[in-house]
Short mmCIF file of C-alpha atoms and ligand atoms in Angstrom, two decimals:
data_model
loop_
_atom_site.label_atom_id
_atom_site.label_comp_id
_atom_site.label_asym_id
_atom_site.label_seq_id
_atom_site.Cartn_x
_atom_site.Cartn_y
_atom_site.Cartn_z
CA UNK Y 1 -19.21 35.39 -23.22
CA UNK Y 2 -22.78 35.17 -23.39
CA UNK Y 3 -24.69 36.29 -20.65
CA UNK Y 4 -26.18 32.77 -19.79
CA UNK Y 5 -22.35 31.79 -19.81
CA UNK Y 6 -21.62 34.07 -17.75
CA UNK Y 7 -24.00 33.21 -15.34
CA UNK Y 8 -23.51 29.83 -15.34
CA UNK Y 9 -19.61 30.69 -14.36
CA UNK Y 10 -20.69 32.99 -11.66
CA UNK Y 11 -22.70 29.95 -10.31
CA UNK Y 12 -20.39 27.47 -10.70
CA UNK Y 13 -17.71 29.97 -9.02
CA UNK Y 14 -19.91 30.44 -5.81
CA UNK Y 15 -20.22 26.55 -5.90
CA UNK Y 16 -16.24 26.17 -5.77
CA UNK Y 17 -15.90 28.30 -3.07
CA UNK Y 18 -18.91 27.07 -0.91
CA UNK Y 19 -16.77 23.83 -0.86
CA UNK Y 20 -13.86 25.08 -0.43
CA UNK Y 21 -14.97 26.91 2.71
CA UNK Y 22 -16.49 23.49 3.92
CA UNK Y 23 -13.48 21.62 2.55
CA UNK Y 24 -11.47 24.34 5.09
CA UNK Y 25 -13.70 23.07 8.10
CA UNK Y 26 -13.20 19.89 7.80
CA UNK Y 27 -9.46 19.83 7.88
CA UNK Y 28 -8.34 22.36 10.74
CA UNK Y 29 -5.05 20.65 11.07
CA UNK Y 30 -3.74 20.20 7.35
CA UNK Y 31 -4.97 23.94 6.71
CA UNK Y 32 -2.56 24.76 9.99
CA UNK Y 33 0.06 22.19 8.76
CA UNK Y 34 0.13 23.41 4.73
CA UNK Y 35 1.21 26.99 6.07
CA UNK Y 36 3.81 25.55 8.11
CA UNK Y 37 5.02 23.80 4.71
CA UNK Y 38 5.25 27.03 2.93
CA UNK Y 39 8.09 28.45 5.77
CA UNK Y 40 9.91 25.27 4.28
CA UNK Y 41 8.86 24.04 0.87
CA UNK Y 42 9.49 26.00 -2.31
CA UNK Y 43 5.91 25.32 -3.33
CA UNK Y 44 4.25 24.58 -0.01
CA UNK Y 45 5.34 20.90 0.10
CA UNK Y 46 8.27 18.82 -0.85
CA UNK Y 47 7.11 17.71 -4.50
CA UNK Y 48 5.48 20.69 -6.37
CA UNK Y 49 3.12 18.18 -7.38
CA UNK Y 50 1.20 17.88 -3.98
CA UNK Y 51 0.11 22.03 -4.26
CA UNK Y 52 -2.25 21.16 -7.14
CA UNK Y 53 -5.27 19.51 -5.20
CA UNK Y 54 -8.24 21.37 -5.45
CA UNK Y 55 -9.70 21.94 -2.35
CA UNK Y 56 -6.82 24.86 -1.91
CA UNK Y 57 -4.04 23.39 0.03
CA UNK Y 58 -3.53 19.30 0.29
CA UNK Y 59 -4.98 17.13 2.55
CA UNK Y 60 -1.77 15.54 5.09
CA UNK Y 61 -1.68 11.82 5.13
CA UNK Y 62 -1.53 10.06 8.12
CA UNK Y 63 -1.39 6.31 6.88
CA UNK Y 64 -2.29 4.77 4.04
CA UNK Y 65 -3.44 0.86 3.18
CA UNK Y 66 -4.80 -0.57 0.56
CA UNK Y 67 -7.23 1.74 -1.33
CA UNK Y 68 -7.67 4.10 1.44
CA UNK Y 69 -5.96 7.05 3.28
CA UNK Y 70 -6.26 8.47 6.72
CA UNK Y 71 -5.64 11.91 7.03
CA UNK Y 72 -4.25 14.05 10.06
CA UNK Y 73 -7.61 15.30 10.16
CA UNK Y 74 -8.60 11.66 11.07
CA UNK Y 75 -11.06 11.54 7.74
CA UNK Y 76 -10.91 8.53 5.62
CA UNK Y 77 -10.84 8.48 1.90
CA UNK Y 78 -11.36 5.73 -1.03
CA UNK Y 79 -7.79 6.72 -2.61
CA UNK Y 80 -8.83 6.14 -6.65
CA UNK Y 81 -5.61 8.81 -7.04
CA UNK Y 82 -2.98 6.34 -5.96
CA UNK Y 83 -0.60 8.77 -5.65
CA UNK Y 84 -1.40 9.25 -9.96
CA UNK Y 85 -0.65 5.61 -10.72
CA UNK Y 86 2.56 5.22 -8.65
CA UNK Y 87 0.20 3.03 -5.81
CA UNK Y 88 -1.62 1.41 -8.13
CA UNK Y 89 -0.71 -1.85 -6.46
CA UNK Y 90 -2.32 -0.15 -3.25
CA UNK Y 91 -1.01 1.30 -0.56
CA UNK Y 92 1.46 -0.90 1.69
CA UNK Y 93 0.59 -4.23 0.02
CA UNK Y 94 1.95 -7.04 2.32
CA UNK Y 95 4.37 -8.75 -0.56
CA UNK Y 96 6.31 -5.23 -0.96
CA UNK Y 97 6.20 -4.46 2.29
CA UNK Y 98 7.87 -8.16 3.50
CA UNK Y 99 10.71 -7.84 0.61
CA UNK Y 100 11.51 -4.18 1.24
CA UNK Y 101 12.18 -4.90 4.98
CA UNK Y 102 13.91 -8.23 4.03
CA UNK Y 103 16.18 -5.94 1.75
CA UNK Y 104 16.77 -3.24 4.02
CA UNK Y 105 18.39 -5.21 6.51
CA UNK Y 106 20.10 -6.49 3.89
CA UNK Y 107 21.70 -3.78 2.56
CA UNK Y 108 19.64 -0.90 0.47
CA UNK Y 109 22.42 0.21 -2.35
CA UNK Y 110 25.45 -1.29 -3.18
CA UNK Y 111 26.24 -1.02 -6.29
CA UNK Y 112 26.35 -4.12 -7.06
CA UNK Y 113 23.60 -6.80 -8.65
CA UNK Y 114 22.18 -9.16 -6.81
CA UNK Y 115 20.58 -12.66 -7.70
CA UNK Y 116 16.87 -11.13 -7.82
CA UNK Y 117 17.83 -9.13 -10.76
CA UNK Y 118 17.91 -12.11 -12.94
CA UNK Y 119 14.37 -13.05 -12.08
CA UNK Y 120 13.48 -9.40 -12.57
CA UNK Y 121 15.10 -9.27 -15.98
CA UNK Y 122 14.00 -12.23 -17.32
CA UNK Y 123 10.16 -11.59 -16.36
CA UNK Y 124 10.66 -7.66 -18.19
CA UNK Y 125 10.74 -9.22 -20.67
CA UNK Y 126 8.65 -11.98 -20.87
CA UNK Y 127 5.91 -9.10 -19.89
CA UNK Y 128 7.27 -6.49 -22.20
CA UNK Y 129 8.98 -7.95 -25.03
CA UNK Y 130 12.21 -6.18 -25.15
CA UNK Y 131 15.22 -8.40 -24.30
CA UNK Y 132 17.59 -5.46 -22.76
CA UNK Y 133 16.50 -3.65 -19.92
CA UNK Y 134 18.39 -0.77 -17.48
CA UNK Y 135 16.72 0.42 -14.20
CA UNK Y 136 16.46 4.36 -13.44
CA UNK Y 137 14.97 6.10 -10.52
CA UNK Y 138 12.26 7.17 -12.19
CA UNK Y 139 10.06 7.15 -15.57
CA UNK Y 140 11.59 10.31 -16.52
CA UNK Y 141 14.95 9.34 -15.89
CA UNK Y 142 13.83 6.48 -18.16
CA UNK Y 143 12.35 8.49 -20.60
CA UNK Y 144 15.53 10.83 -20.65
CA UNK Y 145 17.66 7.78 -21.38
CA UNK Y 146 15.52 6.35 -24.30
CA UNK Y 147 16.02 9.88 -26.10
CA UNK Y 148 19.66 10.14 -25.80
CA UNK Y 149 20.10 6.43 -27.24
CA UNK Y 150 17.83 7.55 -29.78
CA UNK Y 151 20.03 10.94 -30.76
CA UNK Y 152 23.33 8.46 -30.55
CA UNK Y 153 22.22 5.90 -32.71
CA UNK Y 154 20.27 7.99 -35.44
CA UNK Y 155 22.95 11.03 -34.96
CA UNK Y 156 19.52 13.38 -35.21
CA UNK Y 157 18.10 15.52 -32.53
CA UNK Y 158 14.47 15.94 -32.03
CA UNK Y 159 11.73 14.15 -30.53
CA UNK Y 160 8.78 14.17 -31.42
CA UNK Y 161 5.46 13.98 -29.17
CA UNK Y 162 1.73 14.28 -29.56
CA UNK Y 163 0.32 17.45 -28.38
CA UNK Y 164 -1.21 16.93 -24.78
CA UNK Y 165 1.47 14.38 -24.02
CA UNK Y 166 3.42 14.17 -20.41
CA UNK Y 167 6.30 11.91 -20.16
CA UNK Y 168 7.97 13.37 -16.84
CA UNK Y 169 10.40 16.42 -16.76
CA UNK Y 170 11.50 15.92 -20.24
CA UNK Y 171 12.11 19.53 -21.44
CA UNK Y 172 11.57 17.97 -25.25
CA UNK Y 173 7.78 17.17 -24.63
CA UNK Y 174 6.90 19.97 -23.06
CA UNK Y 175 5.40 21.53 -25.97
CA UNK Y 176 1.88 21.51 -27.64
CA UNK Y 177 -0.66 22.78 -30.65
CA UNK Y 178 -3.12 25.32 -29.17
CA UNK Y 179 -4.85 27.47 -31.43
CA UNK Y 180 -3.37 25.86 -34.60
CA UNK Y 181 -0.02 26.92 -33.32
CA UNK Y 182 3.42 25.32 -31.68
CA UNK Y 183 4.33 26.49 -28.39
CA UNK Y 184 5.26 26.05 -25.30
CA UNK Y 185 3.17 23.28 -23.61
CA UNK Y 186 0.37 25.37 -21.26
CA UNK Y 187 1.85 26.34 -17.78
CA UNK Y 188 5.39 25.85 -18.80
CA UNK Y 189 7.79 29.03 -18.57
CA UNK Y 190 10.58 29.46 -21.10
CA UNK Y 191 13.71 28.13 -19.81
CA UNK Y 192 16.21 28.18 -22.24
CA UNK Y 193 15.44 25.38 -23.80
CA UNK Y 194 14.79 26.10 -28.05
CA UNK Y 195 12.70 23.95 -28.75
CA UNK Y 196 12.04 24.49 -32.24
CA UNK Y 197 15.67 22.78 -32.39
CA UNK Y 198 14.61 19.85 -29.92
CA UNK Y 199 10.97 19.27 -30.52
CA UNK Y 200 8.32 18.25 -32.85
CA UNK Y 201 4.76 17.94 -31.90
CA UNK Y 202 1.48 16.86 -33.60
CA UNK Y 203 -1.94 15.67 -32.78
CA UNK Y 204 -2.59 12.70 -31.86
CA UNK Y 205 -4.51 10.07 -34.24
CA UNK Y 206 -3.35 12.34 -37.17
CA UNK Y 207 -1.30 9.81 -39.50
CA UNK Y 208 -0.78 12.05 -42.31
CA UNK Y 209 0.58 14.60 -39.68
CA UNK Y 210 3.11 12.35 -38.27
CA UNK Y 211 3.95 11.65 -41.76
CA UNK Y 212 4.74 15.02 -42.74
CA UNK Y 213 6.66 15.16 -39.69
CA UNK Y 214 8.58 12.19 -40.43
CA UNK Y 215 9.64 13.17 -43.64
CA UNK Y 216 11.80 15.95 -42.80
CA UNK Y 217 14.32 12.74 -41.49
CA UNK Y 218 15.80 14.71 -38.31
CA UNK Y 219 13.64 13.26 -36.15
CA UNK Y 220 15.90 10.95 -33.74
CA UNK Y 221 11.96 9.19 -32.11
CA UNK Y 222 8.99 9.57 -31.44
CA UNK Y 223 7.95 9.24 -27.61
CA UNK Y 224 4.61 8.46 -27.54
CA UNK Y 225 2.11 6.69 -24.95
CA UNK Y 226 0.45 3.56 -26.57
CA UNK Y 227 -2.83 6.08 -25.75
CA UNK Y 228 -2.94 9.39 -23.77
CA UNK Y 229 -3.87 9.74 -20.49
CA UNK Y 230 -2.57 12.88 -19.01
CA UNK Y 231 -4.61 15.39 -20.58
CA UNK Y 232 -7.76 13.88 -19.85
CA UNK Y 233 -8.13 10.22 -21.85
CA UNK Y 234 -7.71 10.11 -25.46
CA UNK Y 235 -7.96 6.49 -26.96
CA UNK Y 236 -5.93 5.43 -30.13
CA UNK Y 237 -8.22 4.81 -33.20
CA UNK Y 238 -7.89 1.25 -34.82
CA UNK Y 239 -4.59 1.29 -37.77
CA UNK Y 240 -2.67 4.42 -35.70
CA UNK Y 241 -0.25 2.14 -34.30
CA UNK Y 242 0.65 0.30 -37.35
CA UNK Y 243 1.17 3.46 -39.21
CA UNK Y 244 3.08 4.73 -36.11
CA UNK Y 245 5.02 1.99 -36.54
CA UNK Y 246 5.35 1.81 -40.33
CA UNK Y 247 6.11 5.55 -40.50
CA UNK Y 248 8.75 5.42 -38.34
CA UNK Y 249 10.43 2.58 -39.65
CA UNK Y 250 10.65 4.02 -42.88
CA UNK Y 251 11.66 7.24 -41.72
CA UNK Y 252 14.77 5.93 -39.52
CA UNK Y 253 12.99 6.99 -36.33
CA UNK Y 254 13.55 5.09 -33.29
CA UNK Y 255 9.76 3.91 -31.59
CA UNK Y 256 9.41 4.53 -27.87
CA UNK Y 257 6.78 3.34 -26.39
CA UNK Y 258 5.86 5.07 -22.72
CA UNK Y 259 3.51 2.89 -20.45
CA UNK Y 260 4.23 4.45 -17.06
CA UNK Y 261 0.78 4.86 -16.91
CA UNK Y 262 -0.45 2.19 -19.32
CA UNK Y 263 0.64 -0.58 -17.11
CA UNK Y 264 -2.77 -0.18 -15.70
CA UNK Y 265 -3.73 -1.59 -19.10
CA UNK Y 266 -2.90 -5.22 -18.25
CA UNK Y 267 -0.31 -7.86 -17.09
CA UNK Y 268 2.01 -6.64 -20.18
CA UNK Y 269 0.75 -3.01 -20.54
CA UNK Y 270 -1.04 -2.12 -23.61
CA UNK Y 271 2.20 -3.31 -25.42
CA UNK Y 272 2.54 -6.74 -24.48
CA UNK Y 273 -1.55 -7.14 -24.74
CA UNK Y 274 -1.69 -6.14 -28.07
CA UNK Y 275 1.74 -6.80 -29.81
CA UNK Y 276 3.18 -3.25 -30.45
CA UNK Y 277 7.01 -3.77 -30.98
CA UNK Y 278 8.40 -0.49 -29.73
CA UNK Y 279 12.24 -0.27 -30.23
CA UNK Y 280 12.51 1.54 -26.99
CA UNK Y 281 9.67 0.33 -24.07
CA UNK Y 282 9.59 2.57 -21.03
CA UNK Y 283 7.75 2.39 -17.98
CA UNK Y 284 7.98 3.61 -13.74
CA UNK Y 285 5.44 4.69 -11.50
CA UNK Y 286 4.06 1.56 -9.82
CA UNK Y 287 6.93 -1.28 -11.56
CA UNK Y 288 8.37 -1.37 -8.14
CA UNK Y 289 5.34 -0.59 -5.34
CA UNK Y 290 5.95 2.76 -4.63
CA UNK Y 291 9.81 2.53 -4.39
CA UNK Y 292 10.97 4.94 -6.82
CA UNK Y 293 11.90 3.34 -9.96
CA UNK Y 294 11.86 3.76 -13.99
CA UNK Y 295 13.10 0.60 -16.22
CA UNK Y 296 13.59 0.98 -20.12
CA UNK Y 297 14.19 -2.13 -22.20
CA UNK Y 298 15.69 -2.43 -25.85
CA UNK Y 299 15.14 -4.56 -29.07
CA UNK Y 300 17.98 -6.48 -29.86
CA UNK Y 301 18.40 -4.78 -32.31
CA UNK Y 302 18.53 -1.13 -30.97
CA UNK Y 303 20.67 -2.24 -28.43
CA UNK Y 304 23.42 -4.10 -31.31
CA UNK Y 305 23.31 -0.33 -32.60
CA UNK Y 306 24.06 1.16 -29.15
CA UNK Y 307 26.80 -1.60 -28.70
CA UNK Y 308 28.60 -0.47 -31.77
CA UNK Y 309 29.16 2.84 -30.12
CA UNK Y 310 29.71 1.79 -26.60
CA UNK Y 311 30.87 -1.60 -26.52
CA UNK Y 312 29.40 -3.66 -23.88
CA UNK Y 313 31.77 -7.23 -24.08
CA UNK Y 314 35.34 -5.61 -23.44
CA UNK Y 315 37.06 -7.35 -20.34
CA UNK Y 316 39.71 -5.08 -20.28
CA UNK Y 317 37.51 -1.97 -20.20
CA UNK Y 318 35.95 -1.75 -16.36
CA UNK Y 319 33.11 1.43 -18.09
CA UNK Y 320 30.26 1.50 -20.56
CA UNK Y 321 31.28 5.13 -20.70
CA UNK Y 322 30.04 7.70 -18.32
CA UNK Y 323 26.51 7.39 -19.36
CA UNK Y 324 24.57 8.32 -16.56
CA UNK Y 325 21.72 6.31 -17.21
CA UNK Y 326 19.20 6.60 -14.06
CA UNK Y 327 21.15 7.77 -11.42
CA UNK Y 328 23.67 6.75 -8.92
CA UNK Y 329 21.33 4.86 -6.99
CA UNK Y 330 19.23 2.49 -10.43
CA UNK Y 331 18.41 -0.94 -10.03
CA UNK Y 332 19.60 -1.16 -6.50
CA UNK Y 333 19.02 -3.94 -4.48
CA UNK Y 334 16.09 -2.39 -2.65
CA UNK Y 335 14.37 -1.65 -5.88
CA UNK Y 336 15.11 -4.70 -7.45
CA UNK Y 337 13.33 -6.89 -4.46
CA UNK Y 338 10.70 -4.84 -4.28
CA UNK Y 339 9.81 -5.12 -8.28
CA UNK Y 340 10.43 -8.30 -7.82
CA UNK Y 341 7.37 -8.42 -5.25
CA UNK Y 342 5.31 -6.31 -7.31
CA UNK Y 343 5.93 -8.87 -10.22
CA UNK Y 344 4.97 -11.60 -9.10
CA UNK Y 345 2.49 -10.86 -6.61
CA UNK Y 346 0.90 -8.22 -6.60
CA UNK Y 347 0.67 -7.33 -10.47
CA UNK Y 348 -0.02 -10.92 -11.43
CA UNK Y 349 -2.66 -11.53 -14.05
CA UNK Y 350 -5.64 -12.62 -10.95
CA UNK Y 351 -5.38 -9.38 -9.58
CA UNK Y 352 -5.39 -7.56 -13.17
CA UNK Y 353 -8.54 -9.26 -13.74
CA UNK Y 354 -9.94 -8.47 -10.39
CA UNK Y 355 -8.89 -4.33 -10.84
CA UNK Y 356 -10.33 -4.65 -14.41
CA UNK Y 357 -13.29 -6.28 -13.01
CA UNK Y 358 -13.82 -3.14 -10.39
CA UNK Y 359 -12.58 -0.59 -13.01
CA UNK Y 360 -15.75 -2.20 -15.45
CA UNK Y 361 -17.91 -1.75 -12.74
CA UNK Y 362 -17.35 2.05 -11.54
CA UNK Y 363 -17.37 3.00 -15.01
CA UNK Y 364 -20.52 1.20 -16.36
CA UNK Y 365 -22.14 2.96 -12.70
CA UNK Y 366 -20.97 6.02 -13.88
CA UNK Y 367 -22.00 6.03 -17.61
CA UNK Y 368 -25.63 4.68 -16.43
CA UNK Y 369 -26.11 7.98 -14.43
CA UNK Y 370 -24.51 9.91 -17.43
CA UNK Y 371 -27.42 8.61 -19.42
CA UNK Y 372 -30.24 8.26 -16.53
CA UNK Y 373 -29.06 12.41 -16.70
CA UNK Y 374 -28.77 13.34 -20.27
CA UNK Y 375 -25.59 14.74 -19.71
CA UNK Y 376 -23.25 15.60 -22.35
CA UNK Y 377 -20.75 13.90 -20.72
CA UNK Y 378 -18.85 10.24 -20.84
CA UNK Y 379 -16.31 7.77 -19.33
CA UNK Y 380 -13.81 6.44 -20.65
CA UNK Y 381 -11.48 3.17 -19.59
CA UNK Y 382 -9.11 1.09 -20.52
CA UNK Y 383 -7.91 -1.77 -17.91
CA UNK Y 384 -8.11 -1.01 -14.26
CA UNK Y 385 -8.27 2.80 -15.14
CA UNK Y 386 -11.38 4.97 -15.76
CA UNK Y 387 -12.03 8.66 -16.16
CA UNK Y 388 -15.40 11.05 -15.98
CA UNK Y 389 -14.78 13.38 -19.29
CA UNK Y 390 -16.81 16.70 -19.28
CA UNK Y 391 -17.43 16.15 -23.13
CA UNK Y 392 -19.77 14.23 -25.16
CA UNK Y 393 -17.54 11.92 -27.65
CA UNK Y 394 -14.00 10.60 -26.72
CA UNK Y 395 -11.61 13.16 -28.17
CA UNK Y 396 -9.39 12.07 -30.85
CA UNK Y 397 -6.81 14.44 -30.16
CA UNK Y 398 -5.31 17.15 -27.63
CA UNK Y 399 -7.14 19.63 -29.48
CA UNK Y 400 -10.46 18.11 -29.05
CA UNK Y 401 -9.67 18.13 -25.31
CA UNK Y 402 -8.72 21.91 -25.37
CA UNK Y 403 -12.32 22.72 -27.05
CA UNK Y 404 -14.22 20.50 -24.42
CA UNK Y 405 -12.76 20.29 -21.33
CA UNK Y 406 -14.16 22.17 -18.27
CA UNK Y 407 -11.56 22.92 -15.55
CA UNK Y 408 -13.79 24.96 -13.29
CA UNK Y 409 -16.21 21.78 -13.35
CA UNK Y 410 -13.44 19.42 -12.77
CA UNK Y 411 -12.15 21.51 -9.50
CA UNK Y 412 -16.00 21.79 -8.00
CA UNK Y 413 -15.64 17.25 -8.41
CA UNK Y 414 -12.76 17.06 -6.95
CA UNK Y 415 -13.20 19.42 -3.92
CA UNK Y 416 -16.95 17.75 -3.56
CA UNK Y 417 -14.98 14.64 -3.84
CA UNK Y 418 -12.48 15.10 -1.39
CA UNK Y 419 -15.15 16.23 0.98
CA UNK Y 420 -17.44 13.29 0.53
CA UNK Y 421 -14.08 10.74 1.27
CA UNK Y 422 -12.73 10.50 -1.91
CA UNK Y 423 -9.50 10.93 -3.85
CA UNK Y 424 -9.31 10.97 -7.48
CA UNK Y 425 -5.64 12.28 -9.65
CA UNK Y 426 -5.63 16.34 -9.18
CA UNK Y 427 -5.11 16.98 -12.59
CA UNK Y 428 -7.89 15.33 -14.08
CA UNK Y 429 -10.18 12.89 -13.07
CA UNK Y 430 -9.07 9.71 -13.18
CA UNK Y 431 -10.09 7.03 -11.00
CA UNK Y 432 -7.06 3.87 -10.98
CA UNK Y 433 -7.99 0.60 -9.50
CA UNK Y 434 -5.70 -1.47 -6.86
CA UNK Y 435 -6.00 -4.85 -6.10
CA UNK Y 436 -7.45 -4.28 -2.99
CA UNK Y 437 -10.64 -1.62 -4.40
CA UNK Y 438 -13.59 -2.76 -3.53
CA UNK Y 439 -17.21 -3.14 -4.27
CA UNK Y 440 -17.97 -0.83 -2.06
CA UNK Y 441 -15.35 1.46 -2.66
CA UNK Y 442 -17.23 1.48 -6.20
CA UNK Y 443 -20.90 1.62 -4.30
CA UNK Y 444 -19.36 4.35 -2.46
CA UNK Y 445 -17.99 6.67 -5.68
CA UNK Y 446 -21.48 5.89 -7.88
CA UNK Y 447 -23.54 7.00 -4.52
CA UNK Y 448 -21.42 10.45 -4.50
CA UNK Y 449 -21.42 10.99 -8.29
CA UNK Y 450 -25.29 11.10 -8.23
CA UNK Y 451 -24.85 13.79 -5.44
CA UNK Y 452 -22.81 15.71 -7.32
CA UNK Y 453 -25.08 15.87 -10.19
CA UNK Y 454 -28.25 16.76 -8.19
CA UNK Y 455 -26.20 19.39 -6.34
CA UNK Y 456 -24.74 20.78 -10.04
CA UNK Y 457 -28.48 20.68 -11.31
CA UNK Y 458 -30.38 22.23 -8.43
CA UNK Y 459 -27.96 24.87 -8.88
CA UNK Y 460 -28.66 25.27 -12.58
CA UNK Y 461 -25.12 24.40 -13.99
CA UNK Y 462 -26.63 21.21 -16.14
C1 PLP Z 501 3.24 8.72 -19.32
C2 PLP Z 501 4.19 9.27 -18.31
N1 PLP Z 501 5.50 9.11 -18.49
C3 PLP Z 501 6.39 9.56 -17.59
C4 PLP Z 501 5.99 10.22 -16.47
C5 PLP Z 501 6.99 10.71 -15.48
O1 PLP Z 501 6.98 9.97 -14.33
P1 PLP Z 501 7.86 10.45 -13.09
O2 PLP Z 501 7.34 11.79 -12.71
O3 PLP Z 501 7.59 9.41 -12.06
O4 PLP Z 501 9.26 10.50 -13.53
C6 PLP Z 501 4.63 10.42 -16.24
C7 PLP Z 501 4.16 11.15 -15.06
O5 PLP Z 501 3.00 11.43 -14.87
C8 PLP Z 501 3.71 9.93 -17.18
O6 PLP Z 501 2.39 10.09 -17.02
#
């Protein structure tokens, strides 16, 4: 480390903790309530998840509506997190709200269909293209199902993923390329899981990679996101998705297609907006409002395959086999009315083109102060979704993200953030439009931005 490096750490170390001191004062009573947490909860809360904001322990919500959040502290915040994509159709919107209390008195889980499920189905896939969809409790759930009908139908076992993907608690993609090397994605202990067996992982963008990969023919899919978004954003370059598809194709590989976060891309998620044809289309997060839910839907032709090895028209045989898909309580009546809200009214095409709209906005704000700043710095976006990357050019790939990206900068934003009243997703910085975002949510974010960078350049880190 040089010593101007060095220095510039030291600085930007002092500058984490000065606002994590002040982030400490502000919130007396979720400081006193996080170490009552950690008497209870394995990691301090009841998801893991909720330890990783950077102020040092998590804010506690009180209430939450729309695009904002009240803490116990009784501080607001413009919520651009959205509890990482699974609000994005805001927090309590009226249409979920009304069909979830409908439901409940109805009856929450029965298992048993009921006559909203048809309208759900039907409107999967006229959004999504496949024509045969199952409900899960959650995207990985969904995910996890995907890969097994893959390994059934081709009879092969690994999946392969692009380095810096996350698709949920799939053991299979939790492996990357750092250094030039397979391992172990970062942060993820060995659990007895060989992957070398399971996995196969490349860069993303790389055709001639993925082609190599292919050709070894025991790859059972490739899980991929239509572009990456959880290790920072890294858009797809024009032609990868036609070789993705062509390649695996020929290769015997079943396509899925993840878009729990790329729902944010549009009405029909990046697939439906620009025509991929995934054999396997996955998605959760937000599909039904915030109740827990993963769907994955099947080409007619992946699912004739399934069907020759479990049979679904047999009126003498009451199981599909003790598959497991999604859990005891998937595509229950609760979840069904409330995707059904979500569906068709709250993630109509109107309010896509409003959270677009918002999402244009914030990011053409931001990128005018990049450039007013000469920073070596840029946004990226794609739909309602926008993130501030700490690096000149888009990266192509997880390694380009592994040479540029600047965690200690990243946790100074977000504590600032949190302190100046907003949210944004703790691992990264991603800012996700709702329906209800406004223009002076975005007023609000562009006004704090420039604070951060005159506080970051009076202190000689830019
Ligand atoms: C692309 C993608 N797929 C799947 C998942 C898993 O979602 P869940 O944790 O809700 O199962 C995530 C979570 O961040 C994700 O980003």
């Amino acid at each position: 480390m040089t010593t101007a490096t060095a220095e510039r750490q030291g600085v930007l170390n002092r500058l984490i903790e000065t606002e994590q001191e002040r982030f400490l004062g502000l919130h007396p009573r979720s400081a006193e309530a996080w170490q009552e947490g950690k008497q209870h909860f394995l990691y301090g809360g009841p998801s893991h998840w909720m330890r990783r904001w950077a102020g040092g322990f998590p804010i506690y919500a009180d209430e939450a509506s729309g695009a904002h959040i009240r803490d116990i502290d009784g501080r607001d915040y413009i919520d651009f997190c959205l509890g990482d994509t699974g609000g994005m159709c805001g927090h309590a919107p009226e249409a979920v709200t009304e069909a979830a209390t409908r439901q409940l008195k109805r009856g929450a889980t029965m298992m048993l269909p009921t006559e909203d499920s048809l309208w759900v189905g039907a409107e999967l896939s006229r959004r999504f293209g496949p024509k045969y969809w199952t409900l899960t409790t959650s995207a990985t759930d969904a995910n996890r199902a995907a890969i097994r009908i893959s390994r059934m139908i081709t009879g092969r076992r690994k999946v392969l993923v692009f380095s810096g993907c996350y698709h949920g608690g799939v053991e299979e993609a939790h492996v990357e390329i750092r250094d030039g090397r397979v391992g172990l994605r970062n942060m993820i202990h060995p659990n007895g899981i060989d992957h070398d067996a399971v996995s196969r992982v490349v860069e993303f963008n790389d055709v001639a990679a993925l082609e190599a990969a292919l050709a070894h023919g025991d790859v059972a899919c490739v899980l991929a996101e239509p572009l990456m978004t959880n290790f920072g954003m890294i858009p797809v370059v024009s032609c990868f998705h036609q070789a993705l598809r062509d390649l695996t194709r020929r290769a015997g590989t079943i396509l899925i297609i993840d878009e729990t976060h790329t729902l944010s891309c549009g009405p029909g998620g990046y697939t439906g907006d620009n025509g991929l044809e995934p054999d396997i289309f996955v998605a959760g997060k937000a599909i039904a409002g915030g109740i827990p839910a993963g769907i994955f839907g099947l080409s007619p032709e992946i699912a004739e395959r399934l069907w020759t090895l479990v049979p679904h028209v047999n009126p003498r045989e009451r199981q599909s086999a003790h598959l497991g898909f999604g859990g005891t309580l998937a595509g229950n009546a609760l979840t069904i009315a409330t995707m059904r809200a979500v569906l068709e009214k709250v993630l109509t095409p109107a309010n896509y083109e409003r959270m677009i709209a918002t999402a244009t906005r914030l990011a053409s704000d931001i990128s005018r102060l990049i450039e007013a700043n000469h920073l070596p710095w840029h946004v990226a976006q794609i739909g309602a979704r926008a993130e501030i990357m700490f690096m000149r050019e888009p990266p192509r790939s997880g390694a380009d993200v592994i040479a540029g990206r600047q965690p200690d900068l990243e946790t100074l934003l977000h504590t600032f953030y949190m302190n100046e009243g907003i949210l944004v997703t703790p691992f990264h910085t991603m800012l996700l439009m709702c329906p209800a975002t406004s223009a002076s949510d975005v007023e609000r974010h562009t006004a704090v931005f420039a604070q951060f960078i005159d506080l970051i350049r009076r202190a000689g880190v830019i």
